[in-house]
Amino acid sequence: MTSNRNIPVENPATLEVLSEVPDQDVGAAREAVDRAARAFADWSRTAPRHRSDVLRRAFELMLRDRDELAGLIARENGKSLADAAAEVGYAAEFFRWFSEEAVRPGGEYGDAPAGGTRTLVSHRPIGVAALVTPWNFPAAMATRKIAPALAAGCTVVLKPAAETPLTALAIARLLAEAGLPEGVLEIVTTTDAGPVVTAWLGDQRVRKISFTGSTGVGRTLLRQAADRIVNASMELGGNAPVVITEDADLDAAVVGTMIAKFRNGGQACTAANRIYVHSDVAFDFLAKFGAEVEKLIVGPAVDGAAIGPLINARALHRVTEAVDLAVREGARISHQAQLPDVPGYFYPPTVLADVPADATILREEIFGPVAPIVVWRDEDELLRQVNETEYGLAAYVFAGELGRAVRLGERIDAGMVGINRGLVSDPSAPFGGVKQSGLGREGARDGLREFQETQYLSVEWPT
Ligand code: NAD
């Protein structure tokens, strides 16, 4: 059952309504679990090769429709076409990677130390999985969960962000074309996120919650998961530092920091949030980096812009306030790109220099195209500041000597550290954070394990 309400989906670059999707209620969410639970019996028993083939076809279909999907992502999320096309490629890779992992479920066989029994260990699908995804990577955040869940033999109910439901629906259509049976992937579009997900977590058939979004919502969902001891994976917020040493290749550091900061217009959980530059090179770095920022073209994706808008008016207000506060606390706007003369939630890419080490903006996730720069001198004090945050998702180190870069990376409390590069995302690597940035990993072999339970059979063995 679905209410008669609809969710208008808006292009944040033009403020035009692109289309509408049903605003589904708790009743519809429960019915989605009914269908996913029914489908589980068959899907969980399919041969791994069969699941692998479906995922492989989904990978190929996503690449076939790459331009169309990129256009859709750019329209509903606002990001540039280049970022959107890169996202489709990244998102599709999860289907390819997990099509390969699906046929390598692993397992163990062993002799009990006392003899007389043998142990057979296998990894079984956990059950119906509830997936909740954000708007900032509407394709990749969905496939990073859907692909391992399906590979493991789970069926899923997915709630995409209300801002960007169209991409998730397009991916579901591709999976159906790839041969995914009905009921294995159920999508629920809603503005009633809290009640819908609470209903899922209260349903005994749902055995898994995999969430990507803010730390605050993750905390709420963990509390709810505790009631029924539901297995939880959490990909939460970040506050990534960039560290640039005095011997770093400065041009490479500028290129890497531009990617770490401005990919997706700064609306990435892995986005550089604080840039620590050694005092010996701070002047040169600021000049080179600032010049690149001033060159960024801001505007709607259709006009070929590199930087799109923020997702909505609330985000625009939040970023504006954060910069105003930073300036009141002593920071200086040193460089800024031009704003386009169009409607849309645009904020100009901005460099903040002379940021005091205790400024509020360094403690909070900016989630926008603003680059605060802090000058450092002493390595131990630098590491103290870098690690003085509740977050621990991504970090970046640019240093001339690789050994030093790796040593610094190992002393940063983060799940992922880019060494002399501004991008860490890779489907074959375990993506995830420490501290309040999350629990569990996505991608790699680890991503499959998040959707499996380990079972062993202890077998009386005649000798
Ligand atoms: P959000 O937490 O507001 O929303 C994320 C999802 O949760 C959306 O689908 C939303 O509808 C849903 N939601 C909101 N309130 C809910 C509730 N009470 N109960 C259940 N579901 C609820 O986050 P956002 O603004 O969409 O995304 C930005 C955040 O996501 C940032 O903090 C960012 O760092 C984080 N993020 C993390 C990763 C990662 O892999 N660690 C990746 C992308 C984004």
Short mmCIF file of C-alpha atoms and ligand atoms in Angstrom, two decimals:
data_model
loop_
_atom_site.label_atom_id
_atom_site.label_comp_id
_atom_site.label_asym_id
_atom_site.label_seq_id
_atom_site.Cartn_x
_atom_site.Cartn_y
_atom_site.Cartn_z
CA MET A 1 0.00 0.00 0.00
CA THR A 2 1.30 3.43 -0.89
CA SER A 3 -0.08 6.83 0.07
CA ASN A 4 -1.14 9.17 -2.70
CA ARG A 5 1.65 11.62 -1.95
CA ASN A 6 4.58 12.10 -4.29
CA ILE A 7 8.13 13.35 -3.78
CA PRO A 8 9.15 16.03 -6.29
CA VAL A 9 12.76 15.50 -7.35
CA GLU A 10 14.49 18.80 -7.95
CA ASN A 11 17.62 19.67 -9.93
CA PRO A 12 19.61 21.70 -7.38
CA ALA A 13 21.42 23.53 -10.20
CA THR A 14 18.27 24.90 -11.84
CA LEU A 15 15.57 24.39 -9.19
CA GLU A 16 13.35 22.73 -11.80
CA VAL A 17 11.33 19.68 -10.79
CA LEU A 18 12.61 16.73 -12.83
CA SER A 19 10.01 14.19 -11.92
CA GLU A 20 8.05 12.76 -9.04
CA VAL A 21 8.27 9.42 -7.25
CA PRO A 22 5.81 7.92 -4.77
CA ASP A 23 6.24 9.00 -1.17
CA GLN A 24 5.81 5.55 0.32
CA ASP A 25 4.68 4.92 3.86
CA VAL A 26 5.42 2.38 6.55
CA GLY A 27 2.82 -0.01 5.12
CA ALA A 28 4.61 -0.05 1.77
CA ALA A 29 7.94 -0.54 3.56
CA ARG A 30 6.56 -3.63 5.35
CA GLU A 31 5.21 -5.01 2.09
CA ALA A 32 8.67 -4.60 0.57
CA VAL A 33 10.05 -6.79 3.39
CA ASP A 34 7.27 -9.35 2.71
CA ARG A 35 8.44 -9.64 -0.90
CA ALA A 36 12.17 -9.67 -0.02
CA ALA A 37 11.60 -12.33 2.65
CA ARG A 38 9.66 -14.51 0.18
CA ALA A 39 12.38 -14.11 -2.46
CA PHE A 40 15.12 -15.01 0.04
CA ALA A 41 14.21 -18.71 0.08
CA ASP A 42 15.09 -19.16 -3.60
CA TRP A 43 17.75 -16.49 -4.08
CA SER A 44 19.85 -17.65 -1.13
CA ARG A 45 19.95 -21.14 -2.64
CA THR A 46 20.97 -20.14 -6.16
CA ALA A 47 24.39 -21.27 -7.28
CA PRO A 48 27.11 -18.68 -6.67
CA ARG A 49 27.87 -18.77 -10.41
CA HIS A 50 24.30 -17.74 -11.15
CA ARG A 51 24.48 -14.73 -8.83
CA SER A 52 27.87 -13.90 -10.28
CA ASP A 53 26.47 -13.90 -13.83
CA VAL A 54 23.62 -11.55 -12.89
CA LEU A 55 26.07 -9.12 -11.27
CA ARG A 56 28.43 -9.31 -14.23
CA ARG A 57 25.57 -8.47 -16.61
CA ALA A 58 24.59 -5.56 -14.37
CA PHE A 59 28.18 -4.26 -14.63
CA GLU A 60 28.03 -4.43 -18.42
CA LEU A 61 24.59 -2.80 -18.58
CA MET A 62 25.72 0.07 -16.37
CA LEU A 63 28.61 0.75 -18.72
CA ARG A 64 26.29 0.45 -21.74
CA ASP A 65 24.09 3.15 -20.18
CA ARG A 66 26.95 5.17 -18.71
CA ASP A 67 26.13 8.48 -20.40
CA GLU A 68 22.43 8.23 -19.66
CA LEU A 69 23.04 7.37 -16.00
CA ALA A 70 25.64 10.12 -15.64
CA GLY A 71 23.13 12.61 -17.03
CA LEU A 72 20.52 11.43 -14.54
CA ILE A 73 22.93 11.67 -11.58
CA ALA A 74 24.03 15.14 -12.70
CA ARG A 75 20.40 16.27 -12.94
CA GLU A 76 19.15 14.98 -9.61
CA ASN A 77 22.32 15.56 -7.58
CA GLY A 78 23.75 18.59 -9.38
CA LYS A 79 27.34 17.31 -9.69
CA SER A 80 29.37 17.91 -12.85
CA LEU A 81 29.04 15.50 -15.76
CA ALA A 82 32.68 14.47 -15.32
CA ASP A 83 32.08 13.60 -11.65
CA ALA A 84 28.83 11.83 -12.56
CA ALA A 85 30.50 9.73 -15.29
CA ALA A 86 33.30 8.85 -12.87
CA GLU A 87 30.70 7.82 -10.32
CA VAL A 88 28.95 5.51 -12.80
CA GLY A 89 32.29 3.82 -13.56
CA TYR A 90 33.07 3.44 -9.84
CA ALA A 91 29.54 2.22 -9.07
CA ALA A 92 29.61 -0.35 -11.89
CA GLU A 93 32.93 -1.71 -10.62
CA PHE A 94 31.19 -2.96 -7.47
CA PHE A 95 29.03 -5.20 -9.64
CA ARG A 96 32.14 -6.51 -11.41
CA TRP A 97 34.17 -6.94 -8.20
CA PHE A 98 31.39 -8.76 -6.36
CA SER A 99 30.53 -10.89 -9.39
CA GLU A 100 34.10 -12.14 -8.97
CA GLU A 101 33.83 -12.51 -5.16
CA ALA A 102 30.46 -14.30 -5.41
CA VAL A 103 32.15 -17.45 -6.71
CA ARG A 104 34.84 -17.41 -4.01
CA PRO A 105 32.75 -17.74 -0.86
CA GLY A 106 35.57 -19.58 0.92
CA GLY A 107 35.19 -21.75 3.99
CA GLU A 108 37.33 -23.98 6.17
CA TYR A 109 37.72 -27.59 7.09
CA GLY A 110 39.68 -28.69 10.12
CA ASP A 111 40.49 -31.40 12.60
CA ALA A 112 39.52 -30.68 16.21
CA PRO A 113 42.69 -30.68 18.35
CA ALA A 114 41.37 -33.51 20.54
CA GLY A 115 40.64 -35.62 17.48
CA GLY A 116 37.41 -37.44 16.74
CA THR A 117 35.55 -34.47 15.24
CA ARG A 118 35.98 -32.40 12.13
CA THR A 119 34.90 -28.77 11.75
CA LEU A 120 33.29 -27.47 8.55
CA VAL A 121 33.08 -23.68 8.43
CA SER A 122 30.93 -21.89 5.84
CA HIS A 123 29.72 -18.35 5.20
CA ARG A 124 25.99 -18.09 4.73
CA PRO A 125 23.77 -15.21 3.62
CA ILE A 126 22.66 -13.23 6.63
CA GLY A 127 19.04 -12.79 5.49
CA VAL A 128 16.98 -9.81 4.36
CA ALA A 129 19.22 -6.72 4.46
CA ALA A 130 18.00 -3.15 4.89
CA LEU A 131 20.14 -0.64 3.00
CA VAL A 132 19.96 3.13 3.55
CA THR A 133 21.95 5.45 1.30
CA PRO A 134 22.73 9.19 1.03
CA TRP A 135 22.30 11.60 -1.88
CA ASN A 136 25.93 12.50 -2.49
CA PHE A 137 26.81 9.38 -4.54
CA PRO A 138 23.36 8.09 -5.49
CA ALA A 139 24.75 5.27 -7.68
CA ALA A 140 27.94 4.22 -5.93
CA MET A 141 26.59 4.19 -2.39
CA ALA A 142 23.77 1.93 -3.62
CA THR A 143 25.89 -0.53 -5.64
CA ARG A 144 28.56 -0.71 -2.89
CA LYS A 145 25.86 -2.32 -0.73
CA ILE A 146 23.59 -4.05 -3.28
CA ALA A 147 26.40 -5.92 -5.05
CA PRO A 148 27.92 -7.66 -1.99
CA ALA A 149 24.47 -8.35 -0.53
CA LEU A 150 23.29 -10.08 -3.72
CA ALA A 151 26.64 -11.88 -4.11
CA ALA A 152 26.25 -13.29 -0.61
CA GLY A 153 22.72 -14.53 -1.40
CA CYS A 154 20.82 -11.90 0.61
CA THR A 155 17.73 -10.13 -0.60
CA VAL A 156 17.48 -6.41 0.09
CA VAL A 157 15.17 -3.51 0.81
CA LEU A 158 16.78 -0.20 -0.11
CA LYS A 159 15.79 3.29 0.93
CA PRO A 160 17.62 5.88 -1.18
CA ALA A 161 17.80 9.51 -0.08
CA ALA A 162 14.61 11.41 -0.92
CA GLU A 163 16.71 13.98 -2.83
CA THR A 164 18.06 11.38 -5.30
CA PRO A 165 15.71 8.41 -5.73
CA LEU A 166 15.82 8.31 -9.55
CA THR A 167 19.31 6.82 -9.85
CA ALA A 168 18.45 3.98 -7.45
CA LEU A 169 15.32 3.21 -9.47
CA ALA A 170 17.35 3.22 -12.69
CA ILE A 171 19.85 0.76 -11.16
CA ALA A 172 16.98 -1.50 -10.08
CA ARG A 173 15.71 -1.53 -13.69
CA LEU A 174 19.17 -2.52 -14.94
CA LEU A 175 19.38 -5.34 -12.40
CA ALA A 176 15.98 -6.62 -13.55
CA GLU A 177 17.26 -6.54 -17.14
CA ALA A 178 20.34 -8.43 -15.92
CA GLY A 179 18.05 -11.23 -14.73
CA LEU A 180 17.51 -10.43 -11.05
CA PRO A 181 14.27 -12.12 -9.94
CA GLU A 182 11.41 -10.08 -8.55
CA GLY A 183 11.53 -9.36 -4.85
CA VAL A 184 15.30 -9.75 -4.51
CA LEU A 185 15.78 -5.95 -4.61
CA GLU A 186 12.96 -3.80 -3.29
CA ILE A 187 13.27 -0.02 -3.36
CA VAL A 188 11.20 2.20 -1.10
CA THR A 189 11.14 5.92 -1.86
CA THR A 190 9.98 8.04 1.04
CA THR A 191 10.34 11.29 2.93
CA ASP A 192 9.45 9.38 6.09
CA ALA A 193 12.95 7.98 6.57
CA GLY A 194 12.75 7.57 10.35
CA PRO A 195 9.48 5.58 10.57
CA VAL A 196 10.29 3.45 7.51
CA VAL A 197 13.72 2.39 8.74
CA THR A 198 12.42 1.94 12.30
CA ALA A 199 9.75 -0.43 10.91
CA TRP A 200 12.46 -2.41 9.12
CA LEU A 201 14.62 -2.63 12.21
CA GLY A 202 11.61 -3.81 14.22
CA ASP A 203 10.82 -6.58 11.73
CA GLN A 204 12.28 -9.91 12.78
CA ARG A 205 12.84 -10.93 9.17
CA VAL A 206 15.38 -8.09 8.68
CA ARG A 207 18.76 -9.35 9.88
CA LYS A 208 21.06 -6.59 8.64
CA ILE A 209 21.21 -2.81 8.48
CA SER A 210 23.83 -1.26 6.23
CA PHE A 211 23.77 2.52 6.45
CA THR A 212 25.72 5.31 4.79
CA GLY A 213 25.09 8.83 5.99
CA SER A 214 25.71 11.18 8.86
CA THR A 215 27.13 10.09 12.20
CA GLY A 216 24.07 11.40 14.04
CA VAL A 217 21.59 9.24 12.10
CA GLY A 218 24.00 6.28 12.30
CA ARG A 219 24.03 6.57 16.07
CA THR A 220 20.20 6.53 16.16
CA LEU A 221 20.05 3.45 13.94
CA LEU A 222 22.63 1.62 16.05
CA ARG A 223 20.46 2.23 19.12
CA GLN A 224 17.46 0.79 17.28
CA ALA A 225 19.50 -2.15 15.96
CA ALA A 226 20.47 -2.93 19.56
CA ASP A 227 16.88 -3.84 20.46
CA ARG A 228 16.84 -6.84 18.15
CA ILE A 229 20.63 -7.30 17.93
CA VAL A 230 20.56 -6.60 14.21
CA ASN A 231 23.94 -6.86 12.51
CA ALA A 232 25.00 -3.29 11.56
CA SER A 233 27.47 -1.76 9.11
CA MET A 234 27.90 1.99 9.34
CA GLU A 235 29.65 4.30 6.85
CA LEU A 236 29.42 7.68 8.54
CA GLY A 237 30.79 11.19 8.43
CA GLY A 238 34.40 12.26 8.02
CA ASN A 239 36.76 15.14 8.70
CA ALA A 240 39.70 14.29 6.46
CA PRO A 241 43.00 16.06 7.01
CA VAL A 242 45.52 16.67 4.22
CA VAL A 243 49.13 16.84 5.43
CA ILE A 244 51.75 18.47 3.20
CA THR A 245 55.38 18.25 4.31
CA GLU A 246 58.20 20.64 3.43
CA ASP A 247 59.79 18.12 1.02
CA ALA A 248 56.55 17.27 -0.84
CA ASP A 249 56.32 17.68 -4.62
CA LEU A 250 54.23 20.83 -4.37
CA ASP A 251 52.66 20.62 -7.82
CA ALA A 252 51.57 17.02 -7.16
CA ALA A 253 50.25 18.09 -3.74
CA VAL A 254 48.18 20.83 -5.39
CA VAL A 255 46.71 18.38 -7.94
CA GLY A 256 45.97 15.80 -5.22
CA THR A 257 44.46 18.34 -2.84
CA MET A 258 42.23 19.74 -5.61
CA ILE A 259 40.84 16.22 -6.13
CA ALA A 260 40.53 15.47 -2.41
CA LYS A 261 38.73 18.76 -1.80
CA PHE A 262 36.70 19.55 -4.90
CA ARG A 263 35.64 16.17 -6.33
CA ASN A 264 31.84 16.20 -6.07
CA GLY A 265 32.02 19.88 -5.08
CA GLY A 266 33.36 18.88 -1.66
CA GLN A 267 30.24 16.83 -0.88
CA ALA A 268 32.05 13.58 -0.17
CA CYS A 269 32.58 11.80 3.14
CA THR A 270 36.24 11.47 2.15
CA ALA A 271 36.54 15.17 1.19
CA ALA A 272 39.54 17.08 2.50
CA ASN A 273 38.20 19.14 5.38
CA ARG A 274 41.46 20.61 6.77
CA ILE A 275 44.70 21.21 4.90
CA TYR A 276 47.86 21.28 7.04
CA VAL A 277 50.82 22.76 5.13
CA HIS A 278 54.38 22.98 6.49
CA SER A 279 55.40 26.59 7.13
CA ASP A 280 58.40 26.36 4.73
CA VAL A 281 56.10 25.77 1.74
CA ALA A 282 52.87 27.37 2.96
CA PHE A 283 53.27 30.57 0.94
CA ASP A 284 54.01 28.76 -2.33
CA PHE A 285 51.29 26.17 -1.77
CA LEU A 286 48.66 28.82 -1.07
CA ALA A 287 49.57 30.75 -4.24
CA LYS A 288 49.48 27.66 -6.51
CA PHE A 289 46.42 26.06 -4.90
CA GLY A 290 44.53 29.38 -4.75
CA ALA A 291 45.19 30.01 -8.46
CA GLU A 292 43.68 26.60 -9.32
CA VAL A 293 40.63 27.26 -7.15
CA GLU A 294 39.99 30.61 -8.81
CA LYS A 295 39.96 28.84 -12.19
CA LEU A 296 37.16 26.42 -11.23
CA ILE A 297 34.05 26.91 -13.33
CA VAL A 298 30.91 26.80 -11.19
CA GLY A 299 27.47 26.19 -12.68
CA PRO A 300 24.97 23.63 -13.95
CA ALA A 301 26.40 20.38 -15.30
CA VAL A 302 24.76 20.92 -18.70
CA ASP A 303 26.93 24.00 -19.17
CA GLY A 304 30.07 21.88 -18.67
CA ALA A 305 30.87 23.31 -15.23
CA ALA A 306 33.41 21.55 -12.98
CA ILE A 307 31.62 22.41 -9.76
CA GLY A 308 27.89 22.06 -9.23
CA PRO A 309 25.63 23.38 -6.49
CA LEU A 310 25.13 22.18 -2.95
CA ILE A 311 22.27 19.74 -2.59
CA ASN A 312 19.69 22.11 -1.11
CA ALA A 313 19.04 25.47 0.55
CA ARG A 314 19.80 24.05 4.01
CA ALA A 315 23.25 22.89 2.91
CA LEU A 316 23.92 26.29 1.32
CA HIS A 317 22.96 28.04 4.55
CA ARG A 318 25.15 25.69 6.61
CA VAL A 319 28.27 26.23 4.48
CA THR A 320 27.72 30.00 4.38
CA GLU A 321 27.44 30.08 8.18
CA ALA A 322 30.54 27.91 8.64
CA VAL A 323 32.66 30.26 6.51
CA ASP A 324 31.29 33.38 8.21
CA LEU A 325 32.12 31.91 11.61
CA ALA A 326 35.63 30.94 10.47
CA VAL A 327 36.23 34.53 9.34
CA ARG A 328 34.98 35.84 12.69
CA GLU A 329 37.39 33.43 14.37
CA GLY A 330 40.36 34.85 12.45
CA ALA A 331 40.47 33.12 9.06
CA ARG A 332 40.88 35.10 5.82
CA ILE A 333 39.23 34.37 2.45
CA SER A 334 42.33 34.31 0.25
CA HIS A 335 40.91 32.94 -3.02
CA GLN A 336 37.45 32.36 -4.41
CA ALA A 337 35.97 31.19 -7.72
CA GLN A 338 33.22 33.10 -9.54
CA LEU A 339 29.56 32.35 -8.90
CA PRO A 340 27.31 31.82 -11.94
CA ASP A 341 24.41 34.19 -12.45
CA VAL A 342 21.75 31.48 -12.32
CA PRO A 343 19.39 30.13 -9.69
CA GLY A 344 20.55 27.04 -7.80
CA TYR A 345 22.24 26.38 -4.48
CA PHE A 346 25.73 27.46 -5.54
CA TYR A 347 28.55 28.35 -3.17
CA PRO A 348 31.83 29.59 -4.64
CA PRO A 349 34.89 27.37 -4.14
CA THR A 350 36.75 29.19 -1.39
CA VAL A 351 40.20 29.04 0.21
CA LEU A 352 40.48 30.08 3.84
CA ALA A 353 44.01 31.08 4.89
CA ASP A 354 45.38 31.87 8.37
CA VAL A 355 42.86 29.51 9.94
CA PRO A 356 43.51 29.27 13.70
CA ALA A 357 44.23 25.70 14.82
CA ASP A 358 41.20 25.77 17.14
CA ALA A 359 38.70 27.18 14.59
CA THR A 360 35.24 25.58 14.62
CA ILE A 361 35.35 24.82 10.88
CA LEU A 362 38.23 22.37 11.48
CA ARG A 363 36.12 20.27 13.82
CA GLU A 364 32.96 20.00 11.71
CA GLU A 365 32.28 18.27 8.42
CA ILE A 366 32.03 21.15 5.90
CA PHE A 367 30.48 19.12 3.05
CA GLY A 368 31.04 21.91 0.56
CA PRO A 369 33.73 23.54 -1.62
CA VAL A 370 35.63 25.29 1.16
CA ALA A 371 39.33 24.63 1.84
CA PRO A 372 40.67 25.78 5.24
CA ILE A 373 44.47 25.95 5.38
CA VAL A 374 46.45 25.60 8.61
CA VAL A 375 50.22 26.11 8.82
CA TRP A 376 52.28 23.59 10.85
CA ARG A 377 55.88 23.44 12.07
CA ASP A 378 56.28 20.53 14.52
CA GLU A 379 55.37 16.99 13.49
CA ASP A 380 54.18 15.77 16.90
CA GLU A 381 51.98 18.83 17.35
CA LEU A 382 50.66 18.34 13.80
CA LEU A 383 49.67 14.74 14.55
CA ARG A 384 48.02 15.80 17.79
CA GLN A 385 45.85 18.29 15.88
CA VAL A 386 45.15 15.88 13.02
CA ASN A 387 43.96 13.16 15.41
CA GLU A 388 41.99 15.47 17.67
CA THR A 389 38.63 14.66 16.10
CA GLU A 390 35.81 12.23 16.72
CA TYR A 391 36.04 11.21 13.05
CA GLY A 392 38.49 8.82 11.41
CA LEU A 393 37.43 8.09 7.84
CA ALA A 394 40.01 9.33 5.31
CA ALA A 395 43.29 11.27 5.39
CA TYR A 396 45.87 12.31 2.80
CA VAL A 397 49.64 12.73 3.13
CA PHE A 398 51.90 14.40 0.58
CA ALA A 399 55.60 13.97 1.36
CA GLY A 400 58.79 13.74 -0.74
CA GLU A 401 60.26 10.73 1.00
CA LEU A 402 57.92 7.74 0.75
CA GLY A 403 59.08 6.24 4.04
CA ARG A 404 58.16 9.42 5.87
CA ALA A 405 54.80 9.58 4.12
CA VAL A 406 53.99 6.02 5.16
CA ARG A 407 55.18 6.65 8.75
CA LEU A 408 52.92 9.72 8.96
CA GLY A 409 50.03 7.78 7.43
CA GLU A 410 50.37 5.04 10.02
CA ARG A 411 50.22 7.58 12.85
CA ILE A 412 46.92 9.06 11.63
CA ASP A 413 43.77 7.53 13.14
CA ALA A 414 41.86 6.94 9.90
CA GLY A 415 40.53 3.90 8.08
CA MET A 416 41.98 5.07 4.76
CA VAL A 417 45.03 7.19 3.97
CA GLY A 418 45.92 8.44 0.49
CA ILE A 419 49.71 8.61 0.16
CA ASN A 420 50.74 11.20 -2.43
CA ARG A 421 47.29 10.97 -4.00
CA GLY A 422 43.95 12.63 -3.39
CA LEU A 423 41.66 9.65 -3.97
CA VAL A 424 41.29 6.51 -1.88
CA SER A 425 38.10 4.89 -3.22
CA ASP A 426 38.70 1.53 -4.89
CA PRO A 427 36.23 -1.39 -5.00
CA SER A 428 39.03 -3.88 -4.30
CA ALA A 429 40.11 -2.08 -1.10
CA PRO A 430 38.31 -2.09 2.27
CA PHE A 431 36.47 1.24 2.51
CA GLY A 432 35.50 2.42 5.98
CA GLY A 433 36.34 4.45 9.02
CA VAL A 434 37.47 4.23 12.64
CA LYS A 435 36.14 6.08 15.69
CA GLN A 436 32.78 7.75 14.97
CA SER A 437 33.21 7.43 11.20
CA GLY A 438 31.76 3.96 11.24
CA LEU A 439 31.78 0.23 11.76
CA GLY A 440 32.67 -2.37 9.16
CA ARG A 441 34.07 -2.13 5.64
CA GLU A 442 32.66 -1.99 2.11
CA GLY A 443 34.36 -3.31 -1.01
CA ALA A 444 37.17 -5.89 -1.03
CA ARG A 445 36.55 -9.35 0.49
CA ASP A 446 35.44 -7.60 3.69
CA GLY A 447 32.39 -6.15 1.92
CA LEU A 448 31.04 -9.64 1.21
CA ARG A 449 31.60 -10.77 4.81
CA GLU A 450 29.37 -7.92 6.05
CA PHE A 451 26.42 -9.77 4.48
CA GLN A 452 27.33 -13.25 5.69
CA GLU A 453 27.11 -15.20 8.93
CA THR A 454 29.70 -17.79 9.77
CA GLN A 455 28.40 -21.23 10.62
CA TYR A 456 30.33 -24.33 11.50
CA LEU A 457 29.29 -27.92 11.59
CA SER A 458 31.04 -29.98 14.22
CA VAL A 459 31.01 -33.45 12.76
CA GLU A 460 31.55 -36.64 14.74
CA TRP A 461 34.16 -38.34 12.59
CA PRO A 462 34.73 -42.06 12.71
CA THR A 463 38.40 -42.91 13.09
P1 NAD B 1 21.81 11.70 6.38
O1 NAD B 1 22.32 10.91 7.53
O2 NAD B 1 20.97 12.87 6.64
O3 NAD B 1 20.96 10.77 5.40
C1 NAD B 1 21.45 9.53 4.93
C2 NAD B 1 20.28 8.60 4.69
O4 NAD B 1 19.62 8.36 5.92
C3 NAD B 1 19.22 9.18 3.74
O5 NAD B 1 18.67 8.12 2.99
C4 NAD B 1 18.18 9.73 4.72
O6 NAD B 1 16.90 9.81 4.16
C5 NAD B 1 18.25 8.70 5.81
N1 NAD B 1 17.77 9.16 7.12
C6 NAD B 1 17.74 10.42 7.59
N2 NAD B 1 17.24 10.43 8.84
C7 NAD B 1 16.96 9.15 9.16
C8 NAD B 1 16.43 8.52 10.32
N3 NAD B 1 16.09 9.18 11.42
N4 NAD B 1 16.28 7.17 10.31
C9 NAD B 1 16.64 6.46 9.22
N5 NAD B 1 17.14 7.01 8.10
C10 NAD B 1 17.31 8.34 8.07
O7 NAD B 1 23.11 12.08 5.54
P2 NAD B 1 23.16 12.88 4.16
O8 NAD B 1 23.06 14.32 4.47
O9 NAD B 1 22.23 12.31 3.17
O10 NAD B 1 24.62 12.50 3.67
C11 NAD B 1 25.73 13.16 4.10
C12 NAD B 1 26.44 12.38 5.20
O11 NAD B 1 26.76 11.07 4.75
C13 NAD B 1 27.76 13.00 5.55
O12 NAD B 1 27.95 13.00 6.95
C14 NAD B 1 28.75 12.10 4.88
O13 NAD B 1 30.05 12.13 5.44
C15 NAD B 1 28.11 10.78 5.01
N6 NAD B 1 28.64 9.84 4.02
C16 NAD B 1 29.46 8.84 4.45
C17 NAD B 1 30.00 7.96 3.55
C18 NAD B 1 30.91 6.86 4.01
O14 NAD B 1 31.13 5.94 3.23
N7 NAD B 1 31.43 6.88 5.22
C19 NAD B 1 29.72 8.08 2.18
C20 NAD B 1 28.88 9.12 1.75
C21 NAD B 1 28.34 10.00 2.70
#
